[in-house]
PDB file of C-alpha atoms in Angstrom:
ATOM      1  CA  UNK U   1     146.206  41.986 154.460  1.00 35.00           C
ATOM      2  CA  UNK U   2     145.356  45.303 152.237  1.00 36.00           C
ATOM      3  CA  UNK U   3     148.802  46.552 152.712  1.00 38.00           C
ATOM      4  CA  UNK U   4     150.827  43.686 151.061  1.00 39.00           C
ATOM      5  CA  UNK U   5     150.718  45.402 147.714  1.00 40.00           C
ATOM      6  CA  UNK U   6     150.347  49.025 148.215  1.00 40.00           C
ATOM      7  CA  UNK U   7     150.992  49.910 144.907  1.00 41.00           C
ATOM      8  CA  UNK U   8     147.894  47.998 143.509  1.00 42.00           C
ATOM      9  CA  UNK U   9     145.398  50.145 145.263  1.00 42.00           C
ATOM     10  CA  UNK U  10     143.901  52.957 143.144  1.00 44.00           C
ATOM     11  CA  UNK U  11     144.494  55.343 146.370  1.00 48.00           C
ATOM     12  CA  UNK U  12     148.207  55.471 146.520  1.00 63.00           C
ATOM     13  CA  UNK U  13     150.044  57.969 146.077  1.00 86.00           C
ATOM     14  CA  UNK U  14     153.280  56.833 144.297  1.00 88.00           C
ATOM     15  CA  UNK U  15     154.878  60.304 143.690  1.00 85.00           C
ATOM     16  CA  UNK U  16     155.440  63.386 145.207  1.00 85.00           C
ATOM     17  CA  UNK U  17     153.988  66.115 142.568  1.00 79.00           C
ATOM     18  CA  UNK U  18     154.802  69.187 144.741  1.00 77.00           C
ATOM     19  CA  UNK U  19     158.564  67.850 144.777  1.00 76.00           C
ATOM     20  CA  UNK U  20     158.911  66.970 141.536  1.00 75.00           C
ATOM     21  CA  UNK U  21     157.180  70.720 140.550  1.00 74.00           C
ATOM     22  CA  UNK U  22     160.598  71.993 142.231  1.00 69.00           C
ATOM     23  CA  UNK U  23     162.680  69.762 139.614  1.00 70.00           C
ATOM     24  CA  UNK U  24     160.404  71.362 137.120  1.00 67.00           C
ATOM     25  CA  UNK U  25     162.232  74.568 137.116  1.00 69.00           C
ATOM     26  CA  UNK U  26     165.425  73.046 136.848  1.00 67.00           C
ATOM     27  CA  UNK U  27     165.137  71.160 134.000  1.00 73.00           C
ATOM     28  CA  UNK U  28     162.996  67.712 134.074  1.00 70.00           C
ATOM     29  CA  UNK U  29     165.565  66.457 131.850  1.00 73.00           C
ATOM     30  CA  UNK U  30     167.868  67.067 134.175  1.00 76.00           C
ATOM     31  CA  UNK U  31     165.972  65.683 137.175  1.00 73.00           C
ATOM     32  CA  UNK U  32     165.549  62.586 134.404  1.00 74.00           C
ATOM     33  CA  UNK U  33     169.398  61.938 133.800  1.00 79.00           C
ATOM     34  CA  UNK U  34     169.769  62.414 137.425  1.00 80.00           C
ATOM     35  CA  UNK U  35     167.428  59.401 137.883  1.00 78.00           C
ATOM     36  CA  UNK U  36     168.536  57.682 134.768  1.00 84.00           C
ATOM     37  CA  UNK U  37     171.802  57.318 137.396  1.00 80.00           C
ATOM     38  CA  UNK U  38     170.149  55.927 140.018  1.00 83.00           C
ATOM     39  CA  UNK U  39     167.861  53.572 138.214  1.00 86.00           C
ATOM     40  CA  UNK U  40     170.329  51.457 137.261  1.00 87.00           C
ATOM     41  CA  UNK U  41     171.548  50.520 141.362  1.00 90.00           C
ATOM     42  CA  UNK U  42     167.856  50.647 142.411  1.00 94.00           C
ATOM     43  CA  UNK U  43     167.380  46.614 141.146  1.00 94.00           C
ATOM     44  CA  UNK U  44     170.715  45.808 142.866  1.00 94.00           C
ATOM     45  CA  UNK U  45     169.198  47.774 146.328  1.00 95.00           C
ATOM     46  CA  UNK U  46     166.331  45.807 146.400  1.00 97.00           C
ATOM     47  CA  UNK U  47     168.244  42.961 146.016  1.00 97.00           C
ATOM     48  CA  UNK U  48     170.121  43.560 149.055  1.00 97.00           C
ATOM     49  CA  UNK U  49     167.174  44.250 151.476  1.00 97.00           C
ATOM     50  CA  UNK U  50     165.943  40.841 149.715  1.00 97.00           C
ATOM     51  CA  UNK U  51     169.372  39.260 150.868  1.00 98.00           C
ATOM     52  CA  UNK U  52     169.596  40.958 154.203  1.00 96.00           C
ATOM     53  CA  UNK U  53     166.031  39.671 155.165  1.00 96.00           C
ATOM     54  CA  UNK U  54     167.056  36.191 153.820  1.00 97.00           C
ATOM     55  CA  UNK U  55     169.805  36.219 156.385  1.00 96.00           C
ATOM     56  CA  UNK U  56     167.917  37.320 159.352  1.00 94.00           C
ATOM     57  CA  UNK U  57     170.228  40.377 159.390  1.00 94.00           C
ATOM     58  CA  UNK U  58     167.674  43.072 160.707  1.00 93.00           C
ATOM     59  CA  UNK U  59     170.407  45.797 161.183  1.00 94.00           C
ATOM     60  CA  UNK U  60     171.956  44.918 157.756  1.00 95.00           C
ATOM     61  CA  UNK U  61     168.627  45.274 156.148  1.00 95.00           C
ATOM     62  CA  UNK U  62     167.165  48.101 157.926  1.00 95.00           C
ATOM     63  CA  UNK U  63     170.127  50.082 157.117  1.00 96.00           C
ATOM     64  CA  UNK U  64     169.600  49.435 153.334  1.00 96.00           C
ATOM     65  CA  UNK U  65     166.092  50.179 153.361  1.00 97.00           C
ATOM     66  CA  UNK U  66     167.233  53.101 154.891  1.00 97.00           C
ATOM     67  CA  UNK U  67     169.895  54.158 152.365  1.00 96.00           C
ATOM     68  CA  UNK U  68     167.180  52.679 149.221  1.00 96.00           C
ATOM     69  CA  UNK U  69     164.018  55.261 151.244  1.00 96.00           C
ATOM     70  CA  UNK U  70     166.163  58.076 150.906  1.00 93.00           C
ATOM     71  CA  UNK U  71     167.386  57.564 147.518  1.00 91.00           C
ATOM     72  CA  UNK U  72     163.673  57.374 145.899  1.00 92.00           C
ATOM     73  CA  UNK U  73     162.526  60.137 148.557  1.00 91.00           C
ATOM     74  CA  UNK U  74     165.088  62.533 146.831  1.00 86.00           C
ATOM     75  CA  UNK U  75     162.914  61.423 143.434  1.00 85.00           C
ATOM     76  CA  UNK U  76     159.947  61.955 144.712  1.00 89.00           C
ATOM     77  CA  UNK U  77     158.674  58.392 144.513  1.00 93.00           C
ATOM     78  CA  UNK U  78     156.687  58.374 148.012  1.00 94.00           C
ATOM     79  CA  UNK U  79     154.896  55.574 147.701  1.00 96.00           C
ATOM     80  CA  UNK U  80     158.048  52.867 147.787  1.00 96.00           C
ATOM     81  CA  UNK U  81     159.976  55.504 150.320  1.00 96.00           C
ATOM     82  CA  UNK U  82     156.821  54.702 152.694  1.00 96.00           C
ATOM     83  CA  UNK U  83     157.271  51.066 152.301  1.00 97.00           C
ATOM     84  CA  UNK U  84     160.881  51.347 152.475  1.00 97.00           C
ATOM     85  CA  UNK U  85     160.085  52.940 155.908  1.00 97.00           C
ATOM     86  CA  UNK U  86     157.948  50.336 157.052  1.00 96.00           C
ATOM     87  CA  UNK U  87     160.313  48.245 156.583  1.00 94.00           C
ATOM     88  CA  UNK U  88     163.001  50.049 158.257  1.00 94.00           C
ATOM     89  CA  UNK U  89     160.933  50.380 161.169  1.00 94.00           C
ATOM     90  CA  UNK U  90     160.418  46.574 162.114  1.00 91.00           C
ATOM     91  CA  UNK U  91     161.988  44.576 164.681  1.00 85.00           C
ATOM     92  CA  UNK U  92     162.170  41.886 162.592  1.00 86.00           C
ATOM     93  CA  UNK U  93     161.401  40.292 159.299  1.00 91.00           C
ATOM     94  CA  UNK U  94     160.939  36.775 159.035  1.00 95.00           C
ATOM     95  CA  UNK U  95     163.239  35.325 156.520  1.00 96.00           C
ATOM     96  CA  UNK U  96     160.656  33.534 154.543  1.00 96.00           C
ATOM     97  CA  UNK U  97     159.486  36.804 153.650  1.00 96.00           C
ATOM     98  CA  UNK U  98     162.238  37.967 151.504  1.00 97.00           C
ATOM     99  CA  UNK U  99     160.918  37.020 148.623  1.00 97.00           C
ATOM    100  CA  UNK U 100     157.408  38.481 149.093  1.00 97.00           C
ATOM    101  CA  UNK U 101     158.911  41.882 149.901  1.00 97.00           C
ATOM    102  CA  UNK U 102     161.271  41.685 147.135  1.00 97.00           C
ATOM    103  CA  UNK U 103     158.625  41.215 144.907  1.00 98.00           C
ATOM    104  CA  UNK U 104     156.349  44.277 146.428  1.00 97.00           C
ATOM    105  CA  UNK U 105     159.469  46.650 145.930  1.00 97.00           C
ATOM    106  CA  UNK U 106     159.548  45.956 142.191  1.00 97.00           C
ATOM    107  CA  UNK U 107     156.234  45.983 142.141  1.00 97.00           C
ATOM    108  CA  UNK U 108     156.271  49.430 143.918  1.00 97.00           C
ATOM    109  CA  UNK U 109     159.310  50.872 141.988  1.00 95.00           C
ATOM    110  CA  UNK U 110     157.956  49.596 138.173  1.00 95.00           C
ATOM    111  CA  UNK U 111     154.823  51.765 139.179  1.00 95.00           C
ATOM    112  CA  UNK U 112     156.807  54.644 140.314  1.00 93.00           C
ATOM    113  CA  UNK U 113     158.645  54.553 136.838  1.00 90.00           C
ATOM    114  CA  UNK U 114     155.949  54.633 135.266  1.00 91.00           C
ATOM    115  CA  UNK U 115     154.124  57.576 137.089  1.00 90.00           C
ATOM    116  CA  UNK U 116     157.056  59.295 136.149  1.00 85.00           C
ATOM    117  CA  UNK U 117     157.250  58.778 132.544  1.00 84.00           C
ATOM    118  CA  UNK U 118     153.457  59.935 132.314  1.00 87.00           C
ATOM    119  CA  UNK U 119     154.461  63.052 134.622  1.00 82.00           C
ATOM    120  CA  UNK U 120     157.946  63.801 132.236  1.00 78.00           C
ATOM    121  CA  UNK U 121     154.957  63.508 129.128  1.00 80.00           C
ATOM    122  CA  UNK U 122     152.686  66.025 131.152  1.00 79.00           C
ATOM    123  CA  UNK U 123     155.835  68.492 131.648  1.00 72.00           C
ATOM    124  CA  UNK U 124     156.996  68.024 127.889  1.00 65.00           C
ATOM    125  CA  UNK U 125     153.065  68.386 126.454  1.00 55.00           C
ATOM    126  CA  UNK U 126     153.322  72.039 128.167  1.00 49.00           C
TER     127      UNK U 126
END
């Protein structure tokens, strides 16, 4: 089961560097206080898809992994909007799971953070 922590393989692609080029020329300190917002709710979203799937509520959880996919896709952070996805497109997810997944979204999301420090260094270093 390669794809039960895709943020551990070398070959991911956690972020989106053509998108975040865009935020580039607006300011990346202003793309970074606009994600300094967001960070804060992201723990609390996971959370809720982690709840959700503990319930057995597939249309409450799909629609948060919805809401969560689009929220990091606006960052840039592809790697977690493509598990998001995955998630959003199952039937079902058992509930034993929740944990698992929970764990794979922080996972996912610590990584992303970090790829995005070392990009806001890159853009700074210029």
């Amino acid at each position: 089961m390669g794809s039960s922590n895709p943020g551990s393989s070398p070959q991911v692609q956690l972020l989106d560097f053509h998108q975040l080029e865009s935020y580039a020329v607006i300011g990346v300190e202003d793309y970074l206080r606009l994600l300094g917002d967001v960070i804060v709710d992201i723990p609390n979203q996971m959370a809720e898809i982690r709840d959700s799937v503990e319930q057995g509520n597939a249309p409450q959880f799909k629609a948060r992994a919805h809401g969560l996919r689009g929220l990091v896709a606006y960052f840039g952070c592809v790697a977690m909007a493509a598990r998001l996805a995955q998630l959003e497109n199952q039937e079902d997810i058992a509930p034993t799971l929740a944990s698992a997944i929970h764990t794979e979204l922080q996972v996912i999301w610590e990584q992303s953070l970090a790829a995005l420090n070392i990009w806001r260094q890159s853009m700074t270093d210029l």
